[in-house]
Tab-separated table of C-alpha atoms in Angstrom:
chain	number	residue	atom	x	y	z
A	1	ASP	CA	0.191	-0.111	0.355
A	2	THR	CA	2.100	2.824	-1.381
A	3	ASP	CA	-0.365	5.402	-0.042
A	4	ALA	CA	-0.431	4.357	3.352
A	5	GLU	CA	3.735	3.728	3.368
A	6	GLN	CA	3.979	7.681	1.940
A	7	ALA	CA	1.468	8.706	4.719
A	8	LEU	CA	3.235	6.946	7.479
A	9	LEU	CA	6.639	8.322	6.430
A	10	LEU	CA	5.001	11.988	6.380
A	11	TYR	CA	3.698	11.312	9.738
A	12	ALA	CA	6.898	10.197	11.081
A	13	GLU	CA	9.311	12.669	9.245
A	14	ASN	CA	7.160	15.406	10.829
A	15	GLY	CA	6.824	14.108	14.347
A	16	PHE	CA	3.148	12.994	14.200
A	17	PHE	CA	4.216	9.478	15.668
A	18	THR	CA	0.883	8.603	17.764
A	19	GLU	CA	-0.729	9.165	14.587
A	20	CYS	CA	1.886	7.032	12.594
A	21	TYR	CA	1.469	4.330	15.101
A	22	ALA	CA	-1.950	3.945	14.617
A	23	LEU	CA	-1.907	4.002	10.987
A	24	PHE	CA	0.629	1.460	10.896
A	25	LEU	CA	-1.290	-0.997	13.171
A	26	GLU	CA	-4.269	-0.539	11.021
A	27	ARG	CA	-2.386	-1.127	7.663
A	28	SER	CA	0.547	-3.067	8.875
A	29	GLU	CA	0.203	-6.046	6.830
A	30	TYR	CA	0.547	-4.005	3.571
A	31	ILE	CA	3.428	-2.261	4.660
A	32	SER	CA	7.014	-3.456	3.698
A	33	LEU	CA	9.754	-4.100	5.885
A	34	GLU	CA	11.741	-1.704	4.618
A	35	THR	CA	9.520	0.965	5.240
A	36	ALA	CA	8.534	-0.319	8.779
A	37	SER	CA	12.314	-0.303	9.637
A	38	ARG	CA	12.606	3.388	8.488
A	39	LEU	CA	9.774	4.343	10.667
A	40	ALA	CA	11.322	2.521	13.731
A	41	SER	CA	14.848	4.572	12.901
A	42	LEU	CA	13.013	7.719	12.937
A	43	MET	CA	11.094	6.993	16.332
A	44	ALA	CA	14.019	5.974	17.994
A	45	TYR	CA	16.029	8.751	16.764
A	46	SER	CA	13.172	10.997	18.375
A	47	GLY	CA	13.326	8.987	21.646
A	48	THR	CA	16.107	11.529	22.794
A	49	VAL	CA	13.381	14.141	23.077
A	50	ASP	CA	10.373	11.749	24.073
A	51	PRO	CA	11.431	8.632	25.449
A	52	ALA	CA	8.159	7.305	25.287
A	53	LEU	CA	8.926	6.385	21.790
A	54	TYR	CA	11.943	4.101	22.453
A	55	PRO	CA	9.592	1.157	23.378
A	56	LEU	CA	7.054	2.408	20.572
A	57	SER	CA	9.728	2.054	18.070
A	58	ILE	CA	10.573	-1.976	19.119
A	59	ARG	CA	6.592	-2.742	19.205
A	60	LEU	CA	6.376	-1.317	15.714
A	61	ILE	CA	9.354	-3.437	14.319
A	62	LEU	CA	8.433	-6.588	16.085
A	63	SER	CA	4.976	-6.613	14.670
A	64	ALA	CA	6.443	-6.126	11.182
A	65	VAL	CA	8.566	-8.919	11.447
A	66	LYS	CA	5.752	-11.388	12.618
A	67	SER	CA	4.497	-11.960	8.725
A	68	VAL	CA	7.894	-11.803	7.216
A	69	ASP	CA	9.737	-15.407	5.774
A	70	THR	CA	12.859	-13.691	4.447
A	71	PRO	CA	16.495	-13.066	6.339
A	72	LEU	CA	16.316	-10.012	8.411
A	73	SER	CA	18.890	-7.449	7.359
A	74	SER	CA	21.443	-5.936	10.638
A	75	ASP	CA	19.472	-2.649	10.458
A	76	VAL	CA	16.260	-4.356	11.046
A	77	LEU	CA	17.828	-6.697	13.848
A	78	LYS	CA	19.217	-3.411	15.490
A	79	ASN	CA	15.818	-2.189	15.512
A	80	MET	CA	14.846	-4.975	17.158
A	81	TYR	CA	17.514	-5.159	19.539
A	82	PRO	CA	18.794	-1.401	20.063
A	83	ARG	CA	21.076	-0.049	22.725
A	84	PHE	CA	18.946	2.841	24.285
A	85	TYR	CA	20.076	4.682	27.360
A	86	ALA	CA	23.611	3.419	26.265
A	87	GLU	CA	25.883	5.794	28.306
A	88	ASP	CA	23.646	4.934	31.549
A	89	ILE	CA	23.967	1.359	31.000
A	90	SER	CA	27.603	1.521	30.097
A	91	LYS	CA	28.494	3.074	33.349
A	92	ALA	CA	26.639	0.637	35.385
A	93	CYS	CA	28.196	-2.310	33.933
A	94	GLU	CA	31.565	-0.869	33.972
A	95	LYS	CA	31.129	-0.067	37.457
A	96	TYR	CA	29.795	-3.807	38.535
A	97	GLU	CA	31.568	-5.224	35.961
A	98	LEU	CA	28.879	-6.975	34.148
A	99	SER	CA	28.799	-7.549	30.436
A	100	GLU	CA	26.870	-4.915	28.477
A	101	TYR	CA	25.064	-7.261	26.213
A	102	LEU	CA	23.326	-9.238	29.150
A	103	MET	CA	22.146	-5.922	31.018
A	104	TYR	CA	21.178	-4.719	27.741
A	105	ALA	CA	19.107	-8.074	27.186
A	106	LEU	CA	17.658	-7.771	30.997
A	107	VAL	CA	16.530	-4.050	30.230
A	108	ARG	CA	14.578	-5.026	26.852
A	109	SER	CA	13.213	-8.292	28.650
A	110	GLU	CA	12.218	-6.450	31.543
A	111	SER	CA	10.806	-3.236	29.945
A	112	LEU	CA	11.325	-2.678	26.459
A	113	PHE	CA	13.583	0.359	27.608
A	114	ASP	CA	10.548	2.291	28.963
A	115	LYS	CA	11.759	4.115	31.627
A	116	ASN	CA	8.690	4.812	33.292
A	117	VAL	CA	6.739	1.612	33.223
A	118	VAL	CA	5.065	0.351	36.472
A	119	SER	CA	4.017	-3.354	36.170
A	120	HIS	CA	1.011	-4.951	37.830
A	121	ALA	CA	2.948	-6.037	40.401
A	122	GLY	CA	4.638	-2.670	41.005
A	123	ALA	CA	7.932	-3.437	39.566
A	124	ILE	CA	9.427	0.008	38.133
A	125	GLY	CA	11.756	1.560	35.518
A	126	LEU	CA	13.929	0.011	32.908
A	127	SER	CA	15.263	-2.895	35.122
A	128	GLN	CA	11.617	-3.609	36.795
A	129	LEU	CA	12.676	-3.162	40.376
A	130	MET	CA	10.298	-3.935	43.143
A	131	ARG	CA	10.393	-0.962	45.794
A	132	PRO	CA	11.558	-3.419	48.574
A	133	THR	CA	14.448	-4.616	46.362
A	134	ALA	CA	15.505	-0.867	45.618
A	135	GLY	CA	15.117	0.182	48.914
A	136	ASP	CA	17.755	-2.776	50.141
A	137	VAL	CA	19.842	-1.972	47.177
A	138	ALA	CA	19.961	1.860	47.924
A	139	ARG	CA	20.734	1.064	51.775
A	140	LYS	CA	23.678	-1.009	50.704
A	141	LEU	CA	24.959	1.795	48.408
A	142	LYS	CA	24.196	4.473	50.942
A	143	VAL	CA	21.766	6.098	48.702
A	144	THR	CA	19.232	7.863	50.588
A	145	GLU	CA	16.795	9.629	47.708
A	146	TYR	CA	16.585	8.125	44.321
A	147	ASP	CA	14.194	8.084	41.648
A	148	LEU	CA	13.321	4.764	40.199
A	149	THR	CA	12.014	6.069	36.852
A	150	ASP	CA	15.359	8.195	36.274
A	151	ALA	CA	17.148	5.854	33.683
A	152	GLN	CA	20.478	6.111	35.292
A	153	THR	CA	19.424	5.320	38.750
A	154	ASN	CA	17.558	2.381	37.457
A	155	ALA	CA	20.450	0.760	35.539
A	156	GLU	CA	22.874	1.262	38.109
A	157	PHE	CA	20.444	-0.251	40.969
A	158	GLY	CA	19.486	-3.343	38.356
A	159	ALA	CA	23.199	-3.724	37.258
A	160	PHE	CA	24.127	-3.832	41.363
A	161	TYR	CA	21.231	-6.111	41.989
A	162	LEU	CA	22.286	-8.698	39.383
A	163	LYS	CA	25.788	-8.508	40.181
A	164	GLU	CA	24.815	-9.351	43.849
A	165	LEU	CA	22.843	-12.058	42.699
A	166	THR	CA	25.170	-13.831	40.696
A	167	GLY	CA	27.987	-13.649	43.600
A	168	ARG	CA	25.475	-15.254	45.868
A	169	LEU	CA	24.729	-17.857	43.308
A	170	GLU	CA	28.505	-19.039	43.230
A	171	GLY	CA	28.884	-17.021	39.781
A	172	SER	CA	25.875	-18.885	37.688
A	173	VAL	CA	24.685	-16.060	35.790
A	174	MET	CA	21.578	-18.195	34.318
A	175	LEU	CA	20.662	-18.960	38.068
A	176	SER	CA	20.933	-14.903	38.928
A	177	LEU	CA	18.778	-14.403	36.022
A	178	PHE	CA	16.213	-16.892	37.196
A	179	SER	CA	16.380	-15.194	40.683
A	180	TYR	CA	15.958	-11.858	39.239
A	181	ASN	CA	12.811	-12.856	38.018
A	182	ALA	CA	11.402	-15.657	40.828
A	183	GLY	CA	13.610	-14.737	43.731
A	184	ILE	CA	16.707	-16.214	45.074
A	185	THR	CA	14.827	-18.417	47.658
A	186	ARG	CA	12.659	-20.358	44.932
A	187	VAL	CA	15.684	-20.612	42.662
A	188	ARG	CA	17.685	-22.326	45.731
A	189	SER	CA	14.885	-24.707	46.232
A	190	TRP	CA	14.563	-25.622	42.427
A	191	VAL	CA	18.391	-26.149	42.421
A	192	ARG	CA	18.151	-28.463	45.893
A	193	ASN	CA	15.744	-30.691	43.556
A	194	ASP	CA	17.245	-30.811	40.310
A	195	SER	CA	19.193	-34.159	40.733
A	196	GLY	CA	22.206	-32.609	39.188
A	197	LEU	CA	20.810	-31.523	35.608
A	198	PRO	CA	23.103	-29.609	33.336
A	199	ILE	CA	22.105	-25.891	33.278
A	200	ASP	CA	20.311	-26.124	29.999
A	201	LEU	CA	18.464	-28.987	30.829
A	202	PHE	CA	17.502	-27.230	34.321
A	203	LEU	CA	16.342	-24.295	32.317
A	204	GLU	CA	13.689	-26.481	30.687
A	205	THR	CA	12.560	-28.248	34.226
A	206	VAL	CA	12.005	-24.679	35.860
A	207	PRO	CA	8.560	-25.029	37.698
A	208	TYR	CA	7.505	-21.516	36.747
A	209	SER	CA	6.455	-21.146	32.955
A	210	GLU	CA	7.170	-17.526	33.178
A	211	THR	CA	10.606	-18.058	34.315
A	212	ARG	CA	11.214	-20.707	31.861
A	213	ASP	CA	10.188	-18.325	29.388
A	214	TYR	CA	12.109	-15.241	30.776
A	215	GLY	CA	15.258	-17.628	30.698
A	216	ARG	CA	14.769	-17.970	27.070
A	217	LYS	CA	14.081	-14.376	26.173
A	218	ILE	CA	17.308	-13.303	28.283
A	219	LEU	CA	19.233	-15.716	26.223
A	220	SER	CA	18.100	-14.924	22.793
A	221	ALA	CA	18.321	-11.259	23.369
A	222	ALA	CA	21.639	-11.494	24.663
A	223	ALA	CA	23.028	-13.491	22.095
A	224	PHE	CA	21.453	-11.184	19.621
A	225	TYR	CA	23.388	-8.201	21.255
A	226	GLY	CA	26.507	-9.973	21.634
A	227	TYR	CA	26.481	-10.859	18.000
A	228	LEU	CA	25.071	-7.235	16.629
A	229	TYR	CA	27.632	-5.202	18.785
A	230	TYR	CA	30.070	-6.799	20.332
A	231	GLY	CA	31.657	-9.073	17.624
A	232	MET	CA	30.592	-12.439	19.509
A	233	SER	CA	29.148	-15.520	18.191
A	234	THR	CA	25.751	-16.717	19.758
A	235	HIS	CA	27.823	-19.885	20.913
A	236	ASP	CA	30.019	-17.809	23.055
A	237	VAL	CA	27.171	-15.636	24.477
A	238	VAL	CA	24.928	-18.793	25.310
A	239	ALA	CA	28.089	-20.545	26.843
A	240	MET	CA	28.952	-17.457	29.115
A	241	ILE	CA	25.488	-17.510	30.524
A	242	MET	CA	24.857	-21.164	30.731
A	243	HIS	CA	28.326	-21.674	32.615
């Protein structure tokens, strides 16, 4: 639908992103992937002014690729797996010695880079931290006042918490990710009853379907980030997480 594509591009190029997104959803099956990727890029670029456009740009491109049966280009993949809030995430990862591709995967999976999102359970911001967890982190970091909708603060708290979980679980990144989602007490209980299964099989036997899906989602996202931005093979990323 060339008329719809032209209208979409005019909307996006002139900053009418709400109208653009609504029209895209209405006509998505008739919009080329090339145009959809261009729209996502324009939204992402404008996210520096309006951060609400960051998650919108990802949702748009994810919707666009659903019915595509051809290989996806690097540009499309980078729209699907962007590095928003790069400075904040990079600083947090450097401070707590975390791999950036892992932190990007966590933030994308948790919040789709929506710094203001609050879940039904009450988790807040990029890293989706619960208030009691954030309070505990703040106490350990000796921070008295903080705002979990601030990207820098949330990224730092999330990185600190993930690093702490990894240390408490003998360096297991996969178990720390499970704990981030389901709580360390549950994960330790599952480990006690796993009969010594390798970590990849353990992933498939986790009692909570939400946590199983979470583990797969993080693993996939981290592999893409490692491949797209850090010159790693997907095998290397998976091996690091499954260690």
